[in-house]
Amino acid sequence: MSALVIDSLTVVFGAFQALDSLSLAVDSGEVRAVIGPNGAGKTTLLDAITGITRPKSGRILLGDTQDLTTLSEARIARAGVRRKFQKPSVFPALTVRENLSLGCGPECPARERAARVAATLTETGLEARADALAGSLAHGEKQWLEIGMVLASEPRVILLDEPVAGLSDAETERTIELIGALRRPDRAILVIEHDMAFVEAVADRVTVLHEGRTLFEGGMAGARADARVIEVFLGR
Ligand code: ADP
Ligand code: MG
């Protein structure tokens, strides 16, 4: 079953086509990486899925049937589609625990909220930092906190934009483990990343975007062996 379906999506900026009838489906339980050269349309795809950018044509479906295409950003988030932006956007003057509590959302009942915050502290490995101010965290810890804030909302679809950009090798290893732990049969994860070793470690399949279209879809080994992918992206 698909968790997220992109159906012939076209996004234009003036005369420029950033996404050109792009179709892709991410299965429930899958971790999918979207890779490709700068300007390929990766961030535009996440902007369209989250309602920040409106497509000219095409549809975005949650779980095969629920049409997200015309919903507001807030309604898309409430439907369970959550995004971690490229730059960590945690609240620096609040503690780790308080940030995670906000991640649960305003409608989460108090008892449920406490349970989710505790579970998320464990999942992200931030228990020892629970009462630290988010502003005092190392860059890697901030990234994990922001992933934790996404998790606390119990998302059905998690969108991650360059989660290991600027991280050390050890922090990248830890992030690989964390993303492995986020996998659930009823959840899909879509990750944009330039670090190919990271992509190979976390993703079931990769979609290679080029000029707003799919150049390749399949395993990372196949992508590495594909002449067109090498020409426009990996060979550079
Ligand atoms: P990627 O994330 O793959 O590097 P983007 O999705 O950010 O690529 O951008 C795809 C293309 O769309 C680029 O050529 C970029 O310059 C253009 N683009 C993105 N956002 C806008 C915008 N708001 N206005 C005009 N052009 C844009
Ligand atoms: Mg981008």
PDB file of C-alpha atoms and ligand atoms in Angstrom:
ATOM      1  CA  MET A   1       0.000   0.000   0.000  1.00  0.00           C
ATOM      2  CA  SER A   2       1.196   3.513  -0.809  1.00  0.00           C
ATOM      3  CA  ALA A   3       1.608   6.009   2.006  1.00  0.00           C
ATOM      4  CA  LEU A   4       2.215   8.942  -0.315  1.00  0.00           C
ATOM      5  CA  VAL A   5       1.422   9.254  -4.012  1.00  0.00           C
ATOM      6  CA  ILE A   6       2.697  12.038  -6.257  1.00  0.00           C
ATOM      7  CA  ASP A   7       0.688  11.928  -9.474  1.00  0.00           C
ATOM      8  CA  SER A   8       1.871  13.899 -12.551  1.00  0.00           C
ATOM      9  CA  LEU A   9       2.894  16.895 -10.460  1.00  0.00           C
ATOM     10  CA  THR A  10       3.910  20.064 -12.290  1.00  0.00           C
ATOM     11  CA  VAL A  11       5.231  23.120 -10.443  1.00  0.00           C
ATOM     12  CA  VAL A  12       6.135  26.293 -12.346  1.00  0.00           C
ATOM     13  CA  PHE A  13       7.896  29.466 -11.276  1.00  0.00           C
ATOM     14  CA  GLY A  14       7.002  31.933 -14.023  1.00  0.00           C
ATOM     15  CA  ALA A  15       8.092  30.300 -17.275  1.00  0.00           C
ATOM     16  CA  PHE A  16      10.354  27.799 -15.477  1.00  0.00           C
ATOM     17  CA  GLN A  17       9.150  24.231 -14.800  1.00  0.00           C
ATOM     18  CA  ALA A  18      10.675  23.109 -11.497  1.00  0.00           C
ATOM     19  CA  LEU A  19       8.673  19.827 -11.485  1.00  0.00           C
ATOM     20  CA  ASP A  20       7.584  18.359 -14.807  1.00  0.00           C
ATOM     21  CA  SER A  21       4.708  15.842 -14.526  1.00  0.00           C
ATOM     22  CA  LEU A  22       6.552  14.084 -11.728  1.00  0.00           C
ATOM     23  CA  SER A  23       5.045  10.834 -10.428  1.00  0.00           C
ATOM     24  CA  LEU A  24       6.295   8.774  -7.535  1.00  0.00           C
ATOM     25  CA  ALA A  25       4.766   6.572  -4.842  1.00  0.00           C
ATOM     26  CA  VAL A  26       6.286   5.825  -1.460  1.00  0.00           C
ATOM     27  CA  ASP A  27       5.065   2.620   0.188  1.00  0.00           C
ATOM     28  CA  SER A  28       4.032   2.317   3.814  1.00  0.00           C
ATOM     29  CA  GLY A  29       7.053   1.100   5.756  1.00  0.00           C
ATOM     30  CA  GLU A  30       9.470   2.412   3.153  1.00  0.00           C
ATOM     31  CA  VAL A  31      12.419   4.779   3.490  1.00  0.00           C
ATOM     32  CA  ARG A  32      12.831   6.555   0.136  1.00  0.00           C
ATOM     33  CA  ALA A  33      15.674   8.885  -0.730  1.00  0.00           C
ATOM     34  CA  VAL A  34      15.302  11.617  -3.331  1.00  0.00           C
ATOM     35  CA  ILE A  35      18.662  12.561  -4.760  1.00  0.00           C
ATOM     36  CA  GLY A  36      19.892  14.602  -7.697  1.00  0.00           C
ATOM     37  CA  PRO A  37      21.966  17.633  -8.628  1.00  0.00           C
ATOM     38  CA  ASN A  38      21.358  21.118  -7.257  1.00  0.00           C
ATOM     39  CA  GLY A  39      18.272  22.644  -8.835  1.00  0.00           C
ATOM     40  CA  ALA A  40      16.743  19.240  -9.687  1.00  0.00           C
ATOM     41  CA  GLY A  41      13.534  20.101  -7.799  1.00  0.00           C
ATOM     42  CA  LYS A  42      14.029  18.195  -4.526  1.00  0.00           C
ATOM     43  CA  THR A  43      13.115  21.019  -2.160  1.00  0.00           C
ATOM     44  CA  THR A  44      10.301  22.125  -4.481  1.00  0.00           C
ATOM     45  CA  LEU A  45       8.847  18.604  -4.181  1.00  0.00           C
ATOM     46  CA  LEU A  46       8.804  18.870  -0.361  1.00  0.00           C
ATOM     47  CA  ASP A  47       7.350  22.399  -0.605  1.00  0.00           C
ATOM     48  CA  ALA A  48       4.540  21.093  -2.821  1.00  0.00           C
ATOM     49  CA  ILE A  49       3.809  18.101  -0.552  1.00  0.00           C
ATOM     50  CA  THR A  50       3.616  20.360   2.521  1.00  0.00           C
ATOM     51  CA  GLY A  51       1.419  22.991   0.845  1.00  0.00           C
ATOM     52  CA  ILE A  52       4.010  25.784   0.789  1.00  0.00           C
ATOM     53  CA  THR A  53       4.085  25.781  -3.018  1.00  0.00           C
ATOM     54  CA  ARG A  54       0.960  25.124  -5.093  1.00  0.00           C
ATOM     55  CA  PRO A  55       1.330  22.860  -8.132  1.00  0.00           C
ATOM     56  CA  LYS A  56       0.062  23.989 -11.513  1.00  0.00           C
ATOM     57  CA  SER A  57      -1.331  20.503 -12.122  1.00  0.00           C
ATOM     58  CA  GLY A  58      -1.230  16.994 -10.736  1.00  0.00           C
ATOM     59  CA  ARG A  59      -2.201  15.538  -7.357  1.00  0.00           C
ATOM     60  CA  ILE A  60      -0.695  14.608  -4.005  1.00  0.00           C
ATOM     61  CA  LEU A  61      -2.430  11.785  -2.137  1.00  0.00           C
ATOM     62  CA  LEU A  62      -1.955  10.514   1.387  1.00  0.00           C
ATOM     63  CA  GLY A  63      -2.463   6.757   1.621  1.00  0.00           C
ATOM     64  CA  ASP A  64      -3.807   6.224  -1.950  1.00  0.00           C
ATOM     65  CA  THR A  65      -7.026   8.188  -1.398  1.00  0.00           C
ATOM     66  CA  GLN A  66      -6.848  11.341   0.761  1.00  0.00           C
ATOM     67  CA  ASP A  67      -6.233  14.300  -1.567  1.00  0.00           C
ATOM     68  CA  LEU A  68      -3.819  16.818  -0.016  1.00  0.00           C
ATOM     69  CA  THR A  69      -3.306  18.903  -3.155  1.00  0.00           C
ATOM     70  CA  THR A  70      -5.477  21.873  -2.194  1.00  0.00           C
ATOM     71  CA  LEU A  71      -5.265  21.681   1.611  1.00  0.00           C
ATOM     72  CA  SER A  72      -3.596  24.381   3.715  1.00  0.00           C
ATOM     73  CA  GLU A  73      -0.166  23.810   5.267  1.00  0.00           C
ATOM     74  CA  ALA A  74      -1.790  23.388   8.687  1.00  0.00           C
ATOM     75  CA  ARG A  75      -4.300  20.798   7.453  1.00  0.00           C
ATOM     76  CA  ILE A  76      -1.602  18.813   5.659  1.00  0.00           C
ATOM     77  CA  ALA A  77       0.424  18.745   8.886  1.00  0.00           C
ATOM     78  CA  ARG A  78      -2.656  17.699  10.869  1.00  0.00           C
ATOM     79  CA  ALA A  79      -3.278  14.892   8.370  1.00  0.00           C
ATOM     80  CA  GLY A  80       0.083  13.477   9.528  1.00  0.00           C
ATOM     81  CA  VAL A  81       2.602  14.768   6.985  1.00  0.00           C
ATOM     82  CA  ARG A  82       5.506  16.304   8.887  1.00  0.00           C
ATOM     83  CA  ARG A  83       8.714  17.888   7.685  1.00  0.00           C
ATOM     84  CA  LYS A  84      12.091  18.530   9.168  1.00  0.00           C
ATOM     85  CA  PHE A  85      13.572  21.550   7.445  1.00  0.00           C
ATOM     86  CA  GLN A  86      17.178  21.761   6.390  1.00  0.00           C
ATOM     87  CA  LYS A  87      18.146  24.252   9.117  1.00  0.00           C
ATOM     88  CA  PRO A  88      17.184  23.128  12.616  1.00  0.00           C
ATOM     89  CA  SER A  89      14.262  25.257  13.795  1.00  0.00           C
ATOM     90  CA  VAL A  90      14.004  24.263  17.447  1.00  0.00           C
ATOM     91  CA  PHE A  91      13.039  26.848  20.088  1.00  0.00           C
ATOM     92  CA  PRO A  92      16.410  27.762  21.642  1.00  0.00           C
ATOM     93  CA  ALA A  93      15.042  29.303  24.866  1.00  0.00           C
ATOM     94  CA  LEU A  94      12.950  26.220  25.693  1.00  0.00           C
ATOM     95  CA  THR A  95      14.258  22.936  27.059  1.00  0.00           C
ATOM     96  CA  VAL A  96      14.513  19.750  25.020  1.00  0.00           C
ATOM     97  CA  ARG A  97      11.482  18.403  26.884  1.00  0.00           C
ATOM     98  CA  GLU A  98       9.451  21.558  26.208  1.00  0.00           C
ATOM     99  CA  ASN A  99      10.348  21.442  22.525  1.00  0.00           C
ATOM    100  CA  LEU A 100       9.193  17.827  22.297  1.00  0.00           C
ATOM    101  CA  SER A 101       5.989  18.712  24.120  1.00  0.00           C
ATOM    102  CA  LEU A 102       5.291  21.387  21.481  1.00  0.00           C
ATOM    103  CA  GLY A 103       5.977  18.757  18.829  1.00  0.00           C
ATOM    104  CA  CYS A 104       3.008  16.744  20.141  1.00  0.00           C
ATOM    105  CA  GLY A 105       0.676  19.510  18.953  1.00  0.00           C
ATOM    106  CA  PRO A 106      -1.927  21.588  20.815  1.00  0.00           C
ATOM    107  CA  GLU A 107      -4.641  18.928  20.721  1.00  0.00           C
ATOM    108  CA  CYS A 108      -2.615  16.196  22.439  1.00  0.00           C
ATOM    109  CA  PRO A 109      -4.083  15.346  25.900  1.00  0.00           C
ATOM    110  CA  ALA A 110      -1.730  15.800  28.894  1.00  0.00           C
ATOM    111  CA  ARG A 111      -1.210  12.119  29.766  1.00  0.00           C
ATOM    112  CA  GLU A 112      -0.626  11.157  26.152  1.00  0.00           C
ATOM    113  CA  ARG A 113       1.731  14.117  25.803  1.00  0.00           C
ATOM    114  CA  ALA A 114       3.877  12.980  28.765  1.00  0.00           C
ATOM    115  CA  ALA A 115       4.078   9.446  27.356  1.00  0.00           C
ATOM    116  CA  ARG A 116       5.047  10.663  23.895  1.00  0.00           C
ATOM    117  CA  VAL A 117       7.706  13.041  25.229  1.00  0.00           C
ATOM    118  CA  ALA A 118       9.240  10.209  27.282  1.00  0.00           C
ATOM    119  CA  ALA A 119       9.178   7.812  24.321  1.00  0.00           C
ATOM    120  CA  THR A 120      10.673  10.413  22.004  1.00  0.00           C
ATOM    121  CA  LEU A 121      13.474  11.253  24.466  1.00  0.00           C
ATOM    122  CA  THR A 122      14.402   7.557  24.393  1.00  0.00           C
ATOM    123  CA  GLU A 123      14.112   7.214  20.613  1.00  0.00           C
ATOM    124  CA  THR A 124      16.319  10.229  19.951  1.00  0.00           C
ATOM    125  CA  GLY A 125      18.830   9.365  22.698  1.00  0.00           C
ATOM    126  CA  LEU A 126      18.344  12.807  24.255  1.00  0.00           C
ATOM    127  CA  GLU A 127      17.238  11.659  27.768  1.00  0.00           C
ATOM    128  CA  ALA A 128      20.370  13.049  29.415  1.00  0.00           C
ATOM    129  CA  ARG A 129      19.714  16.401  27.744  1.00  0.00           C
ATOM    130  CA  ALA A 130      15.988  16.574  28.573  1.00  0.00           C
ATOM    131  CA  ASP A 131      16.269  19.664  30.776  1.00  0.00           C
ATOM    132  CA  ALA A 132      18.955  21.438  28.763  1.00  0.00           C
ATOM    133  CA  LEU A 133      17.984  24.501  26.744  1.00  0.00           C
ATOM    134  CA  ALA A 134      17.706  23.586  23.079  1.00  0.00           C
ATOM    135  CA  GLY A 135      19.947  26.556  22.254  1.00  0.00           C
ATOM    136  CA  SER A 136      22.800  24.929  24.192  1.00  0.00           C
ATOM    137  CA  LEU A 137      22.750  21.681  22.142  1.00  0.00           C
ATOM    138  CA  ALA A 138      25.416  20.665  19.641  1.00  0.00           C
ATOM    139  CA  HIS A 139      24.380  20.895  15.974  1.00  0.00           C
ATOM    140  CA  GLY A 140      23.801  17.133  15.723  1.00  0.00           C
ATOM    141  CA  GLU A 141      21.694  17.098  18.887  1.00  0.00           C
ATOM    142  CA  LYS A 142      19.569  19.938  17.493  1.00  0.00           C
ATOM    143  CA  GLN A 143      18.940  17.876  14.354  1.00  0.00           C
ATOM    144  CA  TRP A 144      17.859  14.885  16.482  1.00  0.00           C
ATOM    145  CA  LEU A 145      15.652  17.125  18.623  1.00  0.00           C
ATOM    146  CA  GLU A 146      13.933  18.426  15.534  1.00  0.00           C
ATOM    147  CA  ILE A 147      13.433  14.876  14.264  1.00  0.00           C
ATOM    148  CA  GLY A 148      12.037  14.141  17.755  1.00  0.00           C
ATOM    149  CA  MET A 149       9.568  17.045  17.451  1.00  0.00           C
ATOM    150  CA  VAL A 150       8.361  15.538  14.182  1.00  0.00           C
ATOM    151  CA  LEU A 151       8.091  12.100  15.803  1.00  0.00           C
ATOM    152  CA  ALA A 152       6.128  13.400  18.800  1.00  0.00           C
ATOM    153  CA  SER A 153       3.297  14.294  16.409  1.00  0.00           C
ATOM    154  CA  GLU A 154       2.965  10.594  15.443  1.00  0.00           C
ATOM    155  CA  PRO A 155       3.343  11.301  11.720  1.00  0.00           C
ATOM    156  CA  ARG A 156       2.277   8.974   8.897  1.00  0.00           C
ATOM    157  CA  VAL A 157       4.726  10.566   6.500  1.00  0.00           C
ATOM    158  CA  ILE A 158       8.074  12.053   7.581  1.00  0.00           C
ATOM    159  CA  LEU A 159       9.913  14.372   5.187  1.00  0.00           C
ATOM    160  CA  LEU A 160      13.573  15.055   5.973  1.00  0.00           C
ATOM    161  CA  ASP A 161      15.547  17.703   4.080  1.00  0.00           C
ATOM    162  CA  GLU A 162      19.314  17.033   4.317  1.00  0.00           C
ATOM    163  CA  PRO A 163      19.312  15.614   7.874  1.00  0.00           C
ATOM    164  CA  VAL A 164      23.083  14.978   7.984  1.00  0.00           C
ATOM    165  CA  ALA A 165      24.300  18.200   6.332  1.00  0.00           C
ATOM    166  CA  GLY A 166      27.110  19.580   8.482  1.00  0.00           C
ATOM    167  CA  LEU A 167      27.221  16.582  10.839  1.00  0.00           C
ATOM    168  CA  SER A 168      30.383  14.745  11.872  1.00  0.00           C
ATOM    169  CA  ASP A 169      30.885  11.101  10.850  1.00  0.00           C
ATOM    170  CA  ALA A 170      29.877   9.946  14.339  1.00  0.00           C
ATOM    171  CA  GLU A 171      26.755  12.135  14.286  1.00  0.00           C
ATOM    172  CA  THR A 172      25.900  10.800  10.813  1.00  0.00           C
ATOM    173  CA  GLU A 173      26.207   7.209  12.120  1.00  0.00           C
ATOM    174  CA  ARG A 174      23.878   8.067  14.988  1.00  0.00           C
ATOM    175  CA  THR A 175      21.388   9.629  12.549  1.00  0.00           C
ATOM    176  CA  ILE A 176      21.447   6.452  10.425  1.00  0.00           C
ATOM    177  CA  GLU A 177      20.495   4.455  13.536  1.00  0.00           C
ATOM    178  CA  LEU A 178      17.800   6.964  14.442  1.00  0.00           C
ATOM    179  CA  ILE A 179      16.167   6.840  11.003  1.00  0.00           C
ATOM    180  CA  GLY A 180      16.290   3.042  11.134  1.00  0.00           C
ATOM    181  CA  ALA A 181      14.374   3.243  14.423  1.00  0.00           C
ATOM    182  CA  LEU A 182      11.723   5.552  12.916  1.00  0.00           C
ATOM    183  CA  ARG A 183      10.685   2.928  10.393  1.00  0.00           C
ATOM    184  CA  ARG A 184       7.220   1.551  10.998  1.00  0.00           C
ATOM    185  CA  PRO A 185       4.910  -0.512   8.779  1.00  0.00           C
ATOM    186  CA  ASP A 186       2.315   2.288   8.864  1.00  0.00           C
ATOM    187  CA  ARG A 187       4.754   5.112   8.167  1.00  0.00           C
ATOM    188  CA  ALA A 188       6.711   6.341   5.168  1.00  0.00           C
ATOM    189  CA  ILE A 189       9.914   8.341   5.289  1.00  0.00           C
ATOM    190  CA  LEU A 190      11.133  10.476   2.404  1.00  0.00           C
ATOM    191  CA  VAL A 191      14.621  11.890   2.768  1.00  0.00           C
ATOM    192  CA  ILE A 192      16.591  14.325   0.634  1.00  0.00           C
ATOM    193  CA  GLU A 193      20.336  14.009   1.101  1.00  0.00           C
ATOM    194  CA  HIS A 194      23.605  14.621  -0.713  1.00  0.00           C
ATOM    195  CA  ASP A 195      25.666  12.167   1.365  1.00  0.00           C
ATOM    196  CA  MET A 196      25.497   8.992  -0.783  1.00  0.00           C
ATOM    197  CA  ALA A 197      26.947   6.699   1.922  1.00  0.00           C
ATOM    198  CA  PHE A 198      24.154   7.876   4.208  1.00  0.00           C
ATOM    199  CA  VAL A 199      21.550   7.329   1.470  1.00  0.00           C
ATOM    200  CA  GLU A 200      22.851   3.826   0.830  1.00  0.00           C
ATOM    201  CA  ALA A 201      22.634   3.033   4.553  1.00  0.00           C
ATOM    202  CA  VAL A 202      19.066   4.303   5.161  1.00  0.00           C
ATOM    203  CA  ALA A 203      17.060   4.063   1.946  1.00  0.00           C
ATOM    204  CA  ASP A 204      15.184   1.079   0.502  1.00  0.00           C
ATOM    205  CA  ARG A 205      14.951   2.811  -2.866  1.00  0.00           C
ATOM    206  CA  VAL A 206      16.213   6.014  -4.385  1.00  0.00           C
ATOM    207  CA  THR A 207      14.526   8.364  -6.832  1.00  0.00           C
ATOM    208  CA  VAL A 208      17.022  10.349  -8.859  1.00  0.00           C
ATOM    209  CA  LEU A 209      15.543  13.688  -9.927  1.00  0.00           C
ATOM    210  CA  HIS A 210      16.909  15.713 -12.808  1.00  0.00           C
ATOM    211  CA  GLU A 211      15.277  18.867 -14.179  1.00  0.00           C
ATOM    212  CA  GLY A 212      12.041  18.102 -12.366  1.00  0.00           C
ATOM    213  CA  ARG A 213      11.720  14.568 -13.750  1.00  0.00           C
ATOM    214  CA  THR A 214      12.598  11.073 -12.557  1.00  0.00           C
ATOM    215  CA  LEU A 215      15.831   9.916 -14.129  1.00  0.00           C
ATOM    216  CA  PHE A 216      16.054   6.668 -12.170  1.00  0.00           C
ATOM    217  CA  GLU A 217      14.140   4.783  -9.506  1.00  0.00           C
ATOM    218  CA  GLY A 218      15.381   1.684  -7.722  1.00  0.00           C
ATOM    219  CA  GLY A 219      18.153   0.467  -5.451  1.00  0.00           C
ATOM    220  CA  MET A 220      21.270   2.522  -4.776  1.00  0.00           C
ATOM    221  CA  ALA A 221      23.431  -0.132  -6.442  1.00  0.00           C
ATOM    222  CA  GLY A 222      21.367   0.275  -9.611  1.00  0.00           C
ATOM    223  CA  ALA A 223      21.676   4.066  -9.419  1.00  0.00           C
ATOM    224  CA  ARG A 224      25.457   3.789  -9.147  1.00  0.00           C
ATOM    225  CA  ALA A 225      25.537   1.589 -12.261  1.00  0.00           C
ATOM    226  CA  ASP A 226      23.161   3.749 -14.346  1.00  0.00           C
ATOM    227  CA  ALA A 227      24.984   5.629 -17.101  1.00  0.00           C
ATOM    228  CA  ARG A 228      22.585   8.611 -17.083  1.00  0.00           C
ATOM    229  CA  VAL A 229      22.747   8.950 -13.298  1.00  0.00           C
ATOM    230  CA  ILE A 230      26.533   8.905 -13.449  1.00  0.00           C
ATOM    231  CA  GLU A 231      26.499  11.510 -16.201  1.00  0.00           C
ATOM    232  CA  VAL A 232      24.219  14.068 -14.545  1.00  0.00           C
ATOM    233  CA  PHE A 233      24.952  13.469 -10.880  1.00  0.00           C
ATOM    234  CA  LEU A 234      27.190  10.803  -9.383  1.00  0.00           C
ATOM    235  CA  GLY A 235      30.051  11.284 -11.825  1.00  0.00           C
ATOM    236  CA  ARG A 236      30.450  14.955 -10.915  1.00  0.00           C
TER     237      ARG A 236
HETATM  238  P1  ADP B   1      17.009  21.292  -5.290  1.00  0.00           P
HETATM  239  O1  ADP B   1      16.401  21.291  -3.917  1.00  0.00           O
HETATM  240  O2  ADP B   1      16.904  19.988  -5.989  1.00  0.00           O
HETATM  241  O3  ADP B   1      18.410  21.797  -5.290  1.00  0.00           O
HETATM  242  P2  ADP B   1      14.984  23.298  -5.817  1.00  0.00           P
HETATM  243  O4  ADP B   1      13.720  22.533  -5.692  1.00  0.00           O
HETATM  244  O5  ADP B   1      15.359  24.172  -4.680  1.00  0.00           O
HETATM  245  O6  ADP B   1      16.178  22.319  -6.200  1.00  0.00           O
HETATM  246  O7  ADP B   1      14.910  24.221  -7.110  1.00  0.00           O
HETATM  247  C1  ADP B   1      14.553  23.704  -8.388  1.00  0.00           C
HETATM  248  C2  ADP B   1      14.613  24.825  -9.383  1.00  0.00           C
HETATM  249  O8  ADP B   1      13.541  25.747  -9.155  1.00  0.00           O
HETATM  250  C3  ADP B   1      15.891  25.640  -9.316  1.00  0.00           C
HETATM  251  O9  ADP B   1      16.276  25.980 -10.625  1.00  0.00           O
HETATM  252  C4  ADP B   1      15.481  26.877  -8.533  1.00  0.00           C
HETATM  253  O10 ADP B   1      16.270  27.989  -8.903  1.00  0.00           O
HETATM  254  C5  ADP B   1      14.024  27.055  -8.942  1.00  0.00           C
HETATM  255  N1  ADP B   1      13.240  27.645  -7.866  1.00  0.00           N
HETATM  256  C6  ADP B   1      13.008  27.115  -6.650  1.00  0.00           C
HETATM  257  N2  ADP B   1      12.204  27.905  -5.925  1.00  0.00           N
HETATM  258  C7  ADP B   1      11.919  28.984  -6.703  1.00  0.00           C
HETATM  259  C8  ADP B   1      11.134  30.182  -6.533  1.00  0.00           C
HETATM  260  N3  ADP B   1      10.468  30.410  -5.395  1.00  0.00           N
HETATM  261  N4  ADP B   1      11.110  31.054  -7.561  1.00  0.00           N
HETATM  262  C9  ADP B   1      11.764  30.823  -8.710  1.00  0.00           C
HETATM  263  N5  ADP B   1      12.510  29.720  -8.949  1.00  0.00           N
HETATM  264  C10 ADP B   1      12.594  28.816  -7.951  1.00  0.00           C
HETATM  265 MG    MG B   2      17.193  21.757  -1.982  1.00  0.00          MG
END
